[in-house]
Amino acid sequence: MTQTDQQVPQDWLEVAPRIYVRTNPGWGMNTGLVIGEERALLIDTGAGPAQAEAILAGVRQLTGLPVTAVNTHAHFDHYFGNAYLLAHGVEDIWATSDCAGLIAAEGEKQRQEVAAVEPAMAAATGAHTGIAVPNRLVDGSPTDLDLGGISVTLFHLGRGHTNHDLLVGAGDVLFAGDLVEEGADPNFGDSFPKDWVRTLGKITALEDLYTTVVPGHGKPVAMDFVTTQMNKMRTAVAVTRSAMDQASTDVTKAVPILPYGPEQSRALLTRLRTLARWKWLKQ
Ligand SMILES: [Zn+2]
């Protein structure tokens, strides 16, 4: 039986031939899978060993080939499954060097985030609950991985959701990590909002290459969704910055007029203030 003859198991969505996505419980993080003739590439590993076990079991429904993994960025729901995978045959986990550095430096601090969903990971007790740092690094130029019959490209386009977001292009599908978010507001916690707008612009410039974009959370989208997200974010950043510039104004008054819900509007405001303070401190 060839790959294309197989029934796609229910928890995977086939977004293109040999390219799949599956949504994990908890934060609704999307895990991607690209299956070549020689190996498969898994994009983002889940929030702990329980999610990683379910992900790998899902992979094994589709392929018995060796698996390489990628972490798009250093947020717990995208990489806390690394230790489980490394203990179960995955040899390489790719990320940007800044991502690997942050996981090494700050991974332990993120454990409490998963208390409700992955209690063993939160408590650092039990098997495969270590913080596992990616061992293959993308630095500067894009990296092509040949999976056999299909090649994928790992690349960084600039700061955005974090300072180190990694994108994965496979066929005409682009896995965008949390640079793109569907069904919820973008998460501004560790973001660089002004650069994020620019990075989204660079993504939309790739529309001849990629027709489907898989967001870090939510349903796969077309490139025009990314354009809409970019325009909305550009407006939100402009409104917030102008409120910050008017020293007499209470900047929190900008929150209700931002195009996001109160939580991420506040997160955007807090983040822009923090970045402005950093800039001021450096002067
Ligand atoms: Zn994230």
XYZ file of N, CA and C and ligand atoms in Angstrom:
850
model
N 0.843 -1.203 0.000
C 0.000 0.000 0.000
C 0.881 1.256 0.000
N 0.637 2.130 -0.910
C 1.444 3.357 -0.916
C 0.848 4.374 0.051
N 1.652 5.408 0.291
C 1.247 6.444 1.238
C -0.129 7.015 0.931
N -0.333 7.322 -0.372
C -1.559 8.024 -0.730
C -2.797 7.127 -0.678
N -2.583 5.789 -0.656
C -3.736 4.889 -0.552
C -4.267 4.794 0.877
N -3.461 5.214 1.824
C -3.855 5.041 3.217
C -4.997 5.997 3.586
N -5.859 5.504 4.452
C -6.860 6.356 5.052
C -6.154 7.271 6.039
N -6.469 8.538 6.020
C -5.862 9.443 7.000
C -6.601 9.281 8.325
N -5.882 8.922 9.396
C -6.563 8.784 10.686
C -7.252 10.097 11.072
N -8.312 9.954 11.839
C -9.181 11.103 12.107
C -8.486 12.286 12.758
N -7.477 12.016 13.593
C -6.891 13.164 14.285
C -5.887 13.940 13.426
N -5.601 13.465 12.224
C -4.732 14.219 11.313
C -5.562 14.844 10.205
N -5.221 16.052 9.843
C -5.809 16.698 8.677
C -4.735 16.716 7.595
N -5.049 16.182 6.414
C -4.073 16.202 5.323
C -4.219 17.537 4.597
N -3.224 18.418 4.734
C -3.340 19.750 4.123
C -2.814 19.766 2.693
N -1.976 18.802 2.354
C -1.436 18.631 1.006
C -0.919 17.198 0.965
N -0.615 16.659 -0.226
C -0.103 15.289 -0.243
C 1.106 15.122 0.680
N 1.033 14.171 1.576
C 2.127 13.843 2.515
C 2.397 14.916 3.571
N 1.494 15.878 3.693
C 1.681 16.951 4.677
C 0.425 17.029 5.554
N 0.634 16.934 6.856
C -0.481 16.765 7.789
C -0.372 17.747 8.957
N -1.513 17.943 9.607
C -1.520 18.728 10.840
C -2.501 18.093 11.815
N -2.186 18.249 13.078
C -2.979 17.635 14.142
C -2.953 18.616 15.302
N -4.102 18.801 15.967
C -4.196 19.793 17.035
C -4.157 19.105 18.391
N -3.283 19.581 19.260
C -3.117 18.977 20.590
C -4.090 19.590 21.588
N -4.511 18.790 22.599
C -5.395 19.355 23.623
C -4.674 20.414 24.467
N -5.422 21.126 25.262
C -4.807 22.134 26.133
C -4.796 23.492 25.466
N -3.729 23.804 24.784
C -3.574 25.117 24.146
C -3.921 25.074 22.671
N -4.332 23.924 22.182
C -4.683 23.816 20.759
C -3.503 24.034 19.840
N -2.320 23.645 20.312
C -1.118 23.830 19.480
C -1.145 22.834 18.317
N -0.824 23.327 17.134
C -0.796 22.470 15.944
C 0.564 21.804 15.778
N 0.551 20.496 15.631
C 1.760 19.752 15.279
C 1.677 19.398 13.804
N 2.750 19.678 13.078
C 2.784 19.359 11.653
C 3.584 18.097 11.399
N 3.310 17.475 10.271
C 4.048 16.273 9.885
C 4.218 16.272 8.369
N 5.456 16.085 7.931
C 5.755 15.967 6.508
C 6.427 14.619 6.308
N 5.867 13.798 5.424
C 6.395 12.444 5.265
C 7.066 12.294 3.902
N 8.378 12.091 3.928
C 9.119 11.823 2.699
C 9.211 10.326 2.451
N 10.093 9.954 1.515
C 10.274 8.521 1.239
C 11.288 7.895 2.175
N 12.130 8.730 2.794
C 13.168 8.195 3.682
C 12.983 8.570 5.139
N 12.410 9.735 5.378
C 12.160 10.139 6.765
C 10.992 11.113 6.844
N 10.565 11.340 8.078
C 9.453 12.260 8.300
C 9.931 13.404 9.178
N 9.296 14.560 9.014
C 9.633 15.721 9.833
C 8.415 16.108 10.660
N 8.633 16.225 11.961
C 7.564 16.588 12.894
C 7.791 18.028 13.334
N 6.755 18.842 13.262
C 6.901 20.253 13.609
C 6.159 20.532 14.907
N 6.899 20.768 15.949
C 6.474 21.074 17.322
C 5.990 19.813 18.060
N 6.448 19.715 19.321
C 6.452 18.402 19.987
C 5.484 18.260 21.160
N 4.689 19.303 21.464
C 3.700 19.166 22.524
C 4.187 19.701 23.859
N 3.285 19.703 24.838
C 3.510 20.387 26.111
C 4.066 19.487 27.207
N 4.462 18.268 26.846
C 5.016 17.366 27.845
C 5.011 15.944 27.317
N 5.458 14.983 28.132
C 5.571 13.611 27.640
C 4.236 12.976 27.246
N 3.150 13.330 27.915
C 1.857 12.725 27.557
C 1.439 13.166 26.150
N 1.557 14.459 25.873
C 1.206 14.939 24.527
C 2.161 14.368 23.482
N 3.452 14.309 23.823
C 4.430 13.784 22.858
C 4.160 12.313 22.549
N 3.748 11.568 23.562
C 3.427 10.151 23.349
C 2.252 10.019 22.372
N 1.233 10.859 22.586
C 0.070 10.827 21.688
C 0.468 11.263 20.278
N 1.322 12.260 20.190
C 1.773 12.744 18.875
C 2.526 11.635 18.136
N 3.469 10.996 18.852
C 4.278 9.963 18.189
C 3.410 8.756 17.803
N 2.443 8.415 18.653
C 1.515 7.331 18.296
C 0.752 7.714 17.028
N 0.376 8.986 16.933
C -0.305 9.477 15.732
C 0.590 9.388 14.503
N 1.867 9.749 14.687
C 2.824 9.651 13.577
C 2.915 8.199 13.109
N 2.972 7.273 14.070
C 3.139 5.854 13.723
C 1.907 5.257 13.045
N 0.754 5.944 13.143
C -0.409 5.520 12.358
C -0.185 5.787 10.876
N 0.685 6.744 10.588
C 0.891 7.157 9.194
C 2.189 6.658 8.588
N 3.224 6.502 9.416
C 4.513 6.111 8.878
C 5.396 5.443 9.930
N 6.199 4.492 9.468
C 7.178 3.857 10.342
C 8.578 4.418 10.128
N 8.704 5.448 9.280
C 10.020 5.999 8.933
C 10.653 6.723 10.122
N 11.994 6.889 10.079
C 12.653 7.680 11.118
C 12.094 9.108 11.144
N 12.072 9.695 12.311
C 11.471 11.024 12.485
C 12.532 12.028 12.951
N 12.535 13.177 12.298
C 13.307 14.341 12.741
C 12.291 15.359 13.235
N 12.650 16.158 14.245
C 11.686 17.129 14.777
C 12.212 18.560 14.645
N 11.272 19.486 14.756
C 11.574 20.922 14.736
C 10.810 21.578 15.882
N 11.425 22.543 16.550
C 10.693 23.430 17.462
C 10.612 24.800 16.798
N 9.387 25.307 16.597
C 9.276 26.631 15.965
C 9.751 27.736 16.894
N 9.511 27.571 18.204
C 9.971 28.597 19.149
C 9.905 28.066 20.571
N 10.474 28.841 21.500
C 10.703 28.357 22.865
C 9.531 28.632 23.806
N 8.311 28.329 23.370
C 7.155 28.360 24.266
C 6.760 26.916 24.574
N 6.489 26.676 25.864
C 6.344 25.321 26.415
C 5.492 24.364 25.574
N 4.371 24.857 25.028
C 3.474 23.937 24.310
C 4.088 23.428 23.003
N 5.164 24.077 22.566
C 5.799 23.708 21.295
C 7.028 22.802 21.466
N 7.557 22.678 22.703
C 8.804 21.905 22.818
C 8.940 21.032 24.070
N 7.981 21.085 24.999
C 8.107 20.262 26.212
C 8.022 18.757 25.902
N 7.634 18.395 24.691
C 7.624 16.974 24.314
C 8.977 16.469 23.817
N 9.975 17.359 23.752
C 11.275 16.967 23.174
C 11.896 15.750 23.861
N 11.902 15.736 25.197
C 12.605 14.659 25.922
C 11.987 13.301 25.594
N 10.657 13.267 25.519
C 9.997 11.998 25.181
C 10.440 11.517 23.800
N 10.451 12.428 22.837
C 10.794 12.034 21.464
C 12.240 11.564 21.368
N 13.149 12.265 22.051
C 14.562 11.869 22.013
C 14.754 10.479 22.609
N 13.894 10.120 23.572
C 13.983 8.793 24.182
C 13.286 7.722 23.335
N 12.601 8.135 22.287
C 11.847 7.191 21.457
C 12.243 7.275 19.984
N 13.532 7.390 19.751
C 14.044 7.215 18.396
C 14.289 8.468 17.596
N 13.795 9.619 18.055
C 14.076 10.870 17.331
C 15.486 11.320 17.698
N 16.331 11.483 16.684
C 17.727 11.839 16.989
C 17.982 13.324 16.902
N 17.311 13.981 15.962
C 17.593 15.399 15.718
C 16.369 16.252 16.016
N 16.596 17.340 16.750
C 15.563 18.358 16.913
C 16.161 19.690 16.480
N 15.549 20.284 15.463
C 16.040 21.541 14.898
C 15.350 22.740 15.533
N 16.082 23.829 15.628
C 15.523 25.110 16.069
C 16.531 26.187 15.704
N 16.132 27.445 15.834
C 17.141 28.499 15.690
C 18.056 28.442 16.918
N 19.254 28.992 16.776
C 20.169 28.958 17.924
C 19.634 29.789 19.082
N 18.943 30.892 18.787
C 18.349 31.686 19.872
C 17.255 30.897 20.598
N 16.517 30.092 19.861
C 15.484 29.248 20.470
C 16.131 28.241 21.416
N 17.180 27.565 20.923
C 17.863 26.567 21.760
C 18.453 27.222 23.006
N 19.024 28.414 22.826
C 19.615 29.131 23.965
C 18.573 29.472 25.018
N 17.398 29.901 24.555
C 16.329 30.270 25.496
C 15.767 29.047 26.220
N 15.637 27.944 25.496
C 15.143 26.711 26.130
C 16.124 26.291 27.231
N 17.420 26.364 26.915
C 18.428 25.988 27.912
C 18.382 26.926 29.116
N 18.198 28.217 28.854
C 18.280 29.207 29.938
C 16.976 29.309 30.732
N 15.832 29.167 30.050
C 14.565 29.512 30.701
C 13.521 28.409 30.693
N 13.858 27.252 30.135
C 12.889 26.160 30.063
C 12.322 25.791 31.430
N 13.179 25.698 32.421
C 12.727 25.311 33.771
C 11.654 26.264 34.290
N 11.778 27.543 33.932
C 10.841 28.554 34.446
C 9.445 28.418 33.847
N 9.319 27.683 32.750
C 8.005 27.572 32.096
C 7.176 26.389 32.594
N 7.757 25.581 33.481
C 7.063 24.343 33.885
C 5.668 24.580 34.456
N 5.515 25.628 35.278
C 4.226 25.840 35.947
C 3.083 26.065 34.952
N 3.421 26.531 33.765
C 2.390 26.803 32.748
C 1.588 25.548 32.397
N 2.209 24.368 32.560
C 1.543 23.150 32.084
C 0.923 22.328 33.219
N 0.814 22.927 34.414
C 0.357 22.175 35.594
C -0.974 21.456 35.356
N -1.912 22.112 34.687
C -3.248 21.525 34.527
C -3.270 20.398 33.497
N -2.380 20.449 32.517
C -2.454 19.520 31.390
C -1.395 18.416 31.477
N -0.210 18.784 31.950
C 0.908 17.836 32.035
C 1.516 17.943 33.444
N 0.790 17.432 34.456
C 1.263 17.630 35.846
C 2.667 17.066 36.105
N 3.007 15.954 35.482
C 4.347 15.378 35.703
C 5.422 16.323 35.176
N 5.152 16.917 34.029
C 6.109 17.868 33.435
C 6.244 19.093 34.331
N 5.107 19.560 34.849
C 5.138 20.740 35.723
C 5.964 20.460 36.968
N 5.814 19.240 37.515
C 6.507 18.877 38.761
C 7.917 18.342 38.511
N 8.265 18.145 37.246
C 9.574 17.570 36.878
C 9.791 16.214 37.545
N 8.724 15.424 37.617
C 8.854 14.068 38.155
C 8.370 13.079 37.104
N 8.987 11.916 37.078
C 8.556 10.894 36.124
C 9.415 10.919 34.873
N 9.100 9.980 33.983
C 9.928 9.773 32.801
C 9.777 10.906 31.787
N 10.853 11.240 31.145
C 10.879 12.159 29.994
C 10.355 13.548 30.329
N 10.634 14.000 31.543
C 10.193 15.337 31.939
C 11.362 16.324 32.004
N 12.495 15.931 31.464
C 13.622 16.866 31.411
C 13.373 17.954 30.371
N 14.095 19.054 30.508
C 14.062 20.098 29.480
C 15.109 19.710 28.439
N 14.673 19.335 27.257
C 15.601 18.868 26.219
C 15.817 19.957 25.181
N 17.056 20.341 25.027
C 17.422 21.460 24.146
C 17.637 20.935 22.716
N 17.106 21.633 21.719
C 17.341 21.219 20.327
C 18.839 21.061 20.047
N 19.183 20.032 19.283
C 20.599 19.722 19.045
C 21.055 20.046 17.623
N 20.130 20.531 16.763
C 20.521 20.929 15.406
C 20.054 22.368 15.200
N 20.981 23.224 14.799
C 20.675 24.660 14.827
C 20.615 25.295 13.444
N 19.608 26.148 13.274
C 19.498 26.983 12.081
C 20.007 28.359 12.481
N 21.019 28.815 11.774
C 21.606 30.098 12.144
C 21.816 30.905 10.875
N 21.153 32.035 10.770
C 21.354 32.868 9.577
C 20.621 32.334 8.366
N 21.307 31.564 7.536
C 20.701 31.182 6.257
C 19.732 30.008 6.405
N 18.791 29.906 5.469
C 17.814 28.803 5.500
C 18.502 27.444 5.398
N 17.857 26.447 5.985
C 18.394 25.078 5.958
C 17.400 24.180 5.238
N 17.891 23.470 4.226
C 17.032 22.512 3.516
C 17.265 21.109 4.060
N 16.197 20.395 4.314
C 16.299 19.004 4.752
C 15.632 18.134 3.684
N 16.384 17.170 3.174
C 15.841 16.264 2.159
C 15.221 15.056 2.862
N 13.895 14.932 2.757
C 13.212 13.817 3.422
C 13.051 12.626 2.469
N 13.556 12.773 1.238
C 13.367 11.735 0.213
C 12.117 12.062 -0.587
N 12.312 12.579 -1.803
C 11.170 12.917 -2.647
C 10.501 14.224 -2.273
N 10.774 14.739 -1.119
C 10.241 16.045 -0.714
C 11.293 16.701 0.171
N 11.535 17.974 -0.113
C 12.511 18.664 0.720
C 11.802 19.796 1.466
N 12.219 20.031 2.684
C 11.610 21.092 3.488
C 12.670 22.157 3.762
N 12.214 23.384 3.954
C 13.134 24.483 4.228
C 12.808 25.093 5.589
N 13.826 25.194 6.423
C 13.677 25.824 7.740
C 14.297 27.218 7.647
N 13.541 28.238 8.028
C 14.094 29.598 7.921
C 13.465 30.556 8.917
N 14.235 31.612 9.193
C 13.835 32.664 10.128
C 13.717 33.951 9.321
N 12.611 34.699 9.517
C 12.409 35.904 8.693
C 12.552 37.195 9.482
N 12.897 37.088 10.756
C 13.002 38.292 11.577
C 12.161 38.141 12.833
N 12.291 39.127 13.720
C 11.574 39.042 14.998
C 10.067 39.171 14.795
N 9.318 38.614 15.721
C 7.867 38.681 15.601
C 7.209 38.229 16.884
N 6.602 37.070 16.859
C 5.980 36.494 18.062
C 7.039 36.329 19.161
N 8.266 35.967 18.733
C 9.438 35.954 19.627
C 10.596 36.558 18.821
N 11.808 36.464 19.355
C 12.959 36.952 18.572
C 13.570 35.840 17.715
N 12.934 34.642 17.707
C 13.622 33.499 17.088
C 12.690 32.547 16.340
N 11.502 33.022 15.915
C 10.523 32.119 15.281
C 11.086 31.452 14.025
N 10.914 30.139 13.965
C 11.381 29.373 12.810
C 10.175 28.965 11.963
N 10.277 29.179 10.664
C 9.216 28.757 9.742
C 9.665 27.499 9.022
N 8.688 26.689 8.629
C 8.996 25.452 7.903
C 8.158 25.422 6.625
N 8.840 25.441 5.487
C 8.152 25.364 4.205
C 8.261 23.952 3.652
N 7.124 23.388 3.239
C 7.103 22.030 2.682
C 6.100 22.017 1.544
N 6.562 21.720 0.322
C 5.653 21.819 -0.824
C 5.088 23.223 -0.868
N 3.763 23.346 -1.009
C 3.186 24.700 -1.012
C 2.539 25.044 0.334
N 3.012 24.354 1.383
C 2.492 24.593 2.731
C 3.577 25.263 3.584
N 3.176 26.296 4.299
C 4.106 26.977 5.204
C 3.610 26.807 6.645
N 4.453 26.181 7.471
C 4.151 26.097 8.898
C 4.750 27.345 9.552
N 3.885 28.181 10.115
C 4.312 29.518 10.547
C 4.512 29.638 12.051
N 4.343 28.537 12.805
C 4.421 28.664 14.261
C 3.435 29.725 14.736
N 3.743 30.385 15.835
C 2.798 31.362 16.386
C 2.920 32.745 15.745
N 3.719 32.865 14.688
C 3.715 34.118 13.924
C 2.331 34.367 13.354
N 1.622 33.277 13.059
C 0.245 33.375 12.563
C -0.655 32.633 13.543
N -1.762 33.255 13.861
C -2.696 32.674 14.825
C -4.100 32.781 14.249
N -4.813 31.645 14.217
C -6.189 31.653 13.710
C -7.138 31.331 14.857
N -8.256 32.021 14.916
C -9.277 31.698 15.908
C -9.041 32.340 17.272
N -7.934 33.035 17.430
C -7.644 33.745 18.681
C -6.707 34.898 18.353
N -6.564 35.816 19.297
C -5.648 36.935 19.060
C -4.206 36.447 19.052
N -3.325 37.155 18.326
C -1.892 36.849 18.429
C -1.439 37.056 19.879
N -0.426 36.299 20.282
C 0.075 36.389 21.654
C 1.289 37.309 21.691
N 1.136 38.435 22.411
C 2.172 39.472 22.377
C 3.191 39.376 23.509
N 3.032 38.383 24.396
C 3.864 38.301 25.613
C 5.352 38.518 25.422
N 5.987 37.777 24.523
C 7.436 37.898 24.278
C 7.717 38.533 22.924
N 6.747 39.257 22.399
C 6.823 39.635 20.985
C 7.584 40.934 20.750
N 7.842 41.202 19.487
C 8.408 42.468 19.019
C 7.412 42.997 17.990
N 6.345 43.700 18.492
C 5.170 43.967 17.653
C 5.477 44.672 16.338
N 6.342 45.689 16.382
C 6.614 46.440 15.156
C 7.321 45.541 14.125
N 8.300 44.765 14.610
C 9.001 43.831 13.715
C 8.054 42.736 13.228
N 7.105 42.360 14.097
C 6.163 41.296 13.740
C 5.389 41.691 12.480
N 4.939 42.956 12.417
C 4.212 43.438 11.234
C 5.080 43.259 9.988
N 6.357 43.624 10.119
C 7.284 43.518 8.986
C 7.493 42.047 8.586
N 7.631 41.191 9.582
C 7.842 39.760 9.304
C 6.615 39.151 8.630
N 5.426 39.580 9.050
C 4.209 39.098 8.366
C 4.207 39.558 6.914
N 4.724 40.758 6.666
C 4.846 41.249 5.298
C 5.764 40.363 4.474
N 6.862 39.905 5.102
C 7.788 39.010 4.388
C 7.124 37.668 4.095
N 6.273 37.218 5.012
C 5.548 35.960 4.762
C 4.611 36.135 3.569
N 3.869 37.243 3.548
C 2.908 37.433 2.446
C 3.637 37.558 1.099
N 4.890 38.028 1.134
C 5.675 38.131 -0.108
C 6.020 36.747 -0.673
N 5.807 35.708 0.126
C 6.101 34.341 -0.331
C 4.869 33.647 -0.927
N 3.850 34.443 -1.278
C 2.581 33.833 -1.707
C 2.694 33.001 -2.987
N 3.702 33.274 -3.808
C 3.873 32.431 -5.000
C 4.391 31.043 -4.633
N 5.081 30.954 -3.494
C 5.639 29.671 -3.049
C 4.647 28.872 -2.212
N 3.925 29.578 -1.351
C 3.084 28.882 -0.370
C 1.634 29.347 -0.481
N 0.734 28.392 -0.630
C -0.678 28.752 -0.739
C -1.436 28.477 0.552
N -0.924 27.526 1.357
C -1.572 27.218 2.629
C -0.613 27.548 3.761
N -1.130 28.240 4.771
C -0.319 28.567 5.941
C -0.934 27.860 7.144
N -0.108 27.072 7.840
C -0.582 26.401 9.048
C -0.148 27.244 10.244
N -1.123 27.823 10.964
C -0.770 28.649 12.114
C -0.361 27.778 13.309
N 0.259 28.392 14.300
C 0.634 27.655 15.516
C -0.589 27.164 16.275
N -1.678 27.906 16.162
C -2.947 27.544 16.794
C -4.055 27.910 15.816
N -5.064 27.058 15.701
C -6.189 27.351 14.814
C -6.077 26.625 13.481
N -7.035 26.900 12.639
C -7.150 26.163 11.367
C -6.182 26.693 10.301
N -5.762 25.820 9.373
C -4.944 26.286 8.254
C -5.667 27.397 7.486
N -4.876 28.336 6.977
C -5.445 29.510 6.324
C -4.766 29.735 4.972
N -5.361 30.620 4.172
C -4.727 31.058 2.917
C -3.915 32.322 3.212
N -3.078 32.722 2.258
C -2.172 33.847 2.489
C -2.915 35.161 2.779
N -4.138 35.323 2.232
C -4.843 36.591 2.497
C -5.174 36.765 3.981
N -5.281 35.644 4.700
C -5.487 35.733 6.154
C -4.280 36.402 6.812
N -3.089 36.052 6.329
C -1.862 36.634 6.904
C -1.817 38.133 6.627
N -2.258 38.525 5.424
C -2.328 39.958 5.091
C -3.273 40.680 6.047
N -4.428 40.061 6.317
C -5.394 40.668 7.232
C -4.802 40.790 8.636
N -4.123 39.717 9.082
C -3.507 39.763 10.419
C -2.456 40.874 10.487
N -1.704 41.022 9.401
C -0.660 42.055 9.349
C -1.270 43.455 9.437
N -2.314 43.698 8.645
C -2.927 45.033 8.637
C -3.537 45.381 9.988
N -4.175 44.382 10.594
C -4.786 44.589 11.902
C -3.707 44.919 12.940
N -2.598 44.193 12.871
C -1.518 44.400 13.833
C -0.855 45.762 13.617
N -0.716 46.156 12.350
C -0.103 47.463 12.063
C -0.952 48.574 12.694
N -2.270 48.467 12.533
C -3.181 49.451 13.129
C -3.053 49.443 14.649
N -3.055 48.243 15.223
C -3.000 48.121 16.687
C -1.709 48.731 17.240
N -0.599 48.485 16.560
C 0.684 49.026 17.021
C 0.669 50.550 16.910
N 0.133 51.069 15.798
C 0.086 52.526 15.601
C -0.783 53.196 16.660
N -1.950 52.620 16.929
C -2.864 53.198 17.918
C -2.200 53.204 19.301
N -1.565 52.103 19.645
C -0.950 51.992 20.968
C 0.217 52.970 21.105
N 1.035 53.054 20.055
C 2.190 53.955 20.127
C 1.748 55.409 20.200
N 0.699 55.759 19.491
C 0.278 57.158 19.561
C -0.305 57.464 20.939
N -0.980 56.478 21.544
C -1.466 56.684 22.919
C -0.291 56.849 23.880
N 0.775 56.094 23.638
C 1.960 56.194 24.509
C 2.666 57.543 24.337
N 2.612 58.067 23.112
C 3.284 59.346 22.840
C 2.579 60.517 23.502
N 1.266 60.381 23.672
C 0.520 61.466 24.313
C 0.627 61.289 25.821
N 1.639 61.914 26.378
C 1.990 61.671 27.781
C 0.845 61.962 28.741
N -0.037 62.907 28.335
C -1.114 63.291 29.253
C -2.226 62.230 29.287
N -2.238 61.382 28.272
C -3.323 60.394 28.179
C -2.995 59.173 29.041
N -4.010 58.636 29.649
C -3.861 57.349 30.322
C -3.823 56.298 29.206
N -2.658 55.669 29.016
C -2.523 54.774 27.850
C -3.483 53.594 27.884
N -3.915 53.204 29.067
C -4.835 52.058 29.112
C -6.165 52.394 28.423
N -6.401 53.689 28.184
C -7.604 54.084 27.434
C -7.561 53.557 26.009
N -6.363 53.240 25.542
C -6.244 52.696 24.183
C -6.794 51.270 24.104
N -6.845 50.566 25.237
C -7.221 49.140 25.220
C -8.564 48.881 24.521
N -9.641 49.622 24.892
C -10.929 49.306 24.248
C -10.972 49.571 22.752
N -10.092 50.458 22.249
C -10.173 50.741 20.803
C -9.224 49.868 19.982
N -8.460 49.008 20.639
C -7.583 48.104 19.896
C -8.417 46.966 19.291
N -7.929 46.391 18.173
C -8.727 45.371 17.490
C -8.621 43.982 18.113
N -8.191 43.901 19.366
C -8.036 42.611 20.041
C -8.862 42.604 21.322
N -9.008 41.411 21.899
C -9.675 41.289 23.192
C -8.833 41.951 24.271
N -9.421 42.163 25.467
C -8.710 42.893 26.519
C -7.374 42.263 26.919
N -7.303 40.916 26.942
C -6.070 40.277 27.413
C -4.887 40.597 26.501
N -5.052 40.382 25.201
C -3.923 40.620 24.296
C -3.729 42.108 24.009
N -4.791 42.926 24.148
C -4.601 44.376 24.033
C -3.684 44.858 25.147
N -3.940 44.362 26.362
C -3.070 44.731 27.491
C -1.663 44.191 27.294
N -1.581 42.948 26.777
C -0.264 42.355 26.559
C 0.529 43.172 25.525
N -0.155 43.645 24.494
C 0.510 44.469 23.470
C 1.013 45.776 24.087
N 0.150 46.394 24.874
C 0.505 47.656 25.528
C 1.702 47.468 26.461
N 1.626 46.429 27.287
C 2.714 46.156 28.236
C 4.020 45.904 27.489
N 3.911 45.147 26.397
C 5.110 44.784 25.646
C 5.740 46.023 24.992
N 4.901 46.877 24.394
C 5.443 48.080 23.740
C 6.072 49.017 24.776
N 5.474 49.080 25.966
C 6.071 49.906 27.028
C 7.417 49.337 27.464
N 7.469 48.005 27.624
C 8.727 47.361 28.041
C 9.816 47.609 27.006
N 9.462 47.441 25.731
C 10.461 47.629 24.669
C 10.918 49.088 24.618
N 9.979 50.030 24.837
C 10.334 51.454 24.839
C 11.308 51.745 25.990
N 11.082 51.113 27.140
C 11.960 51.308 28.308
C 13.351 50.741 28.018
N 13.397 49.561 27.389
C 14.702 48.964 27.042
C 15.492 49.912 26.151
N 14.776 50.468 25.155
C 15.413 51.375 24.202
C 15.933 52.611 24.941
N 15.129 53.118 25.843
C 15.497 54.304 26.615
C 16.702 54.018 27.494
N 16.725 52.834 28.097
C 17.838 52.460 28.969
C 19.145 52.339 28.189
N 19.016 51.915 26.932
C 20.218 51.716 26.107
C 20.798 53.028 25.603
N 20.000 54.120 25.644
C 20.459 55.386 25.046
C 21.528 56.047 25.918
Zn 4.120 30.893 21.248
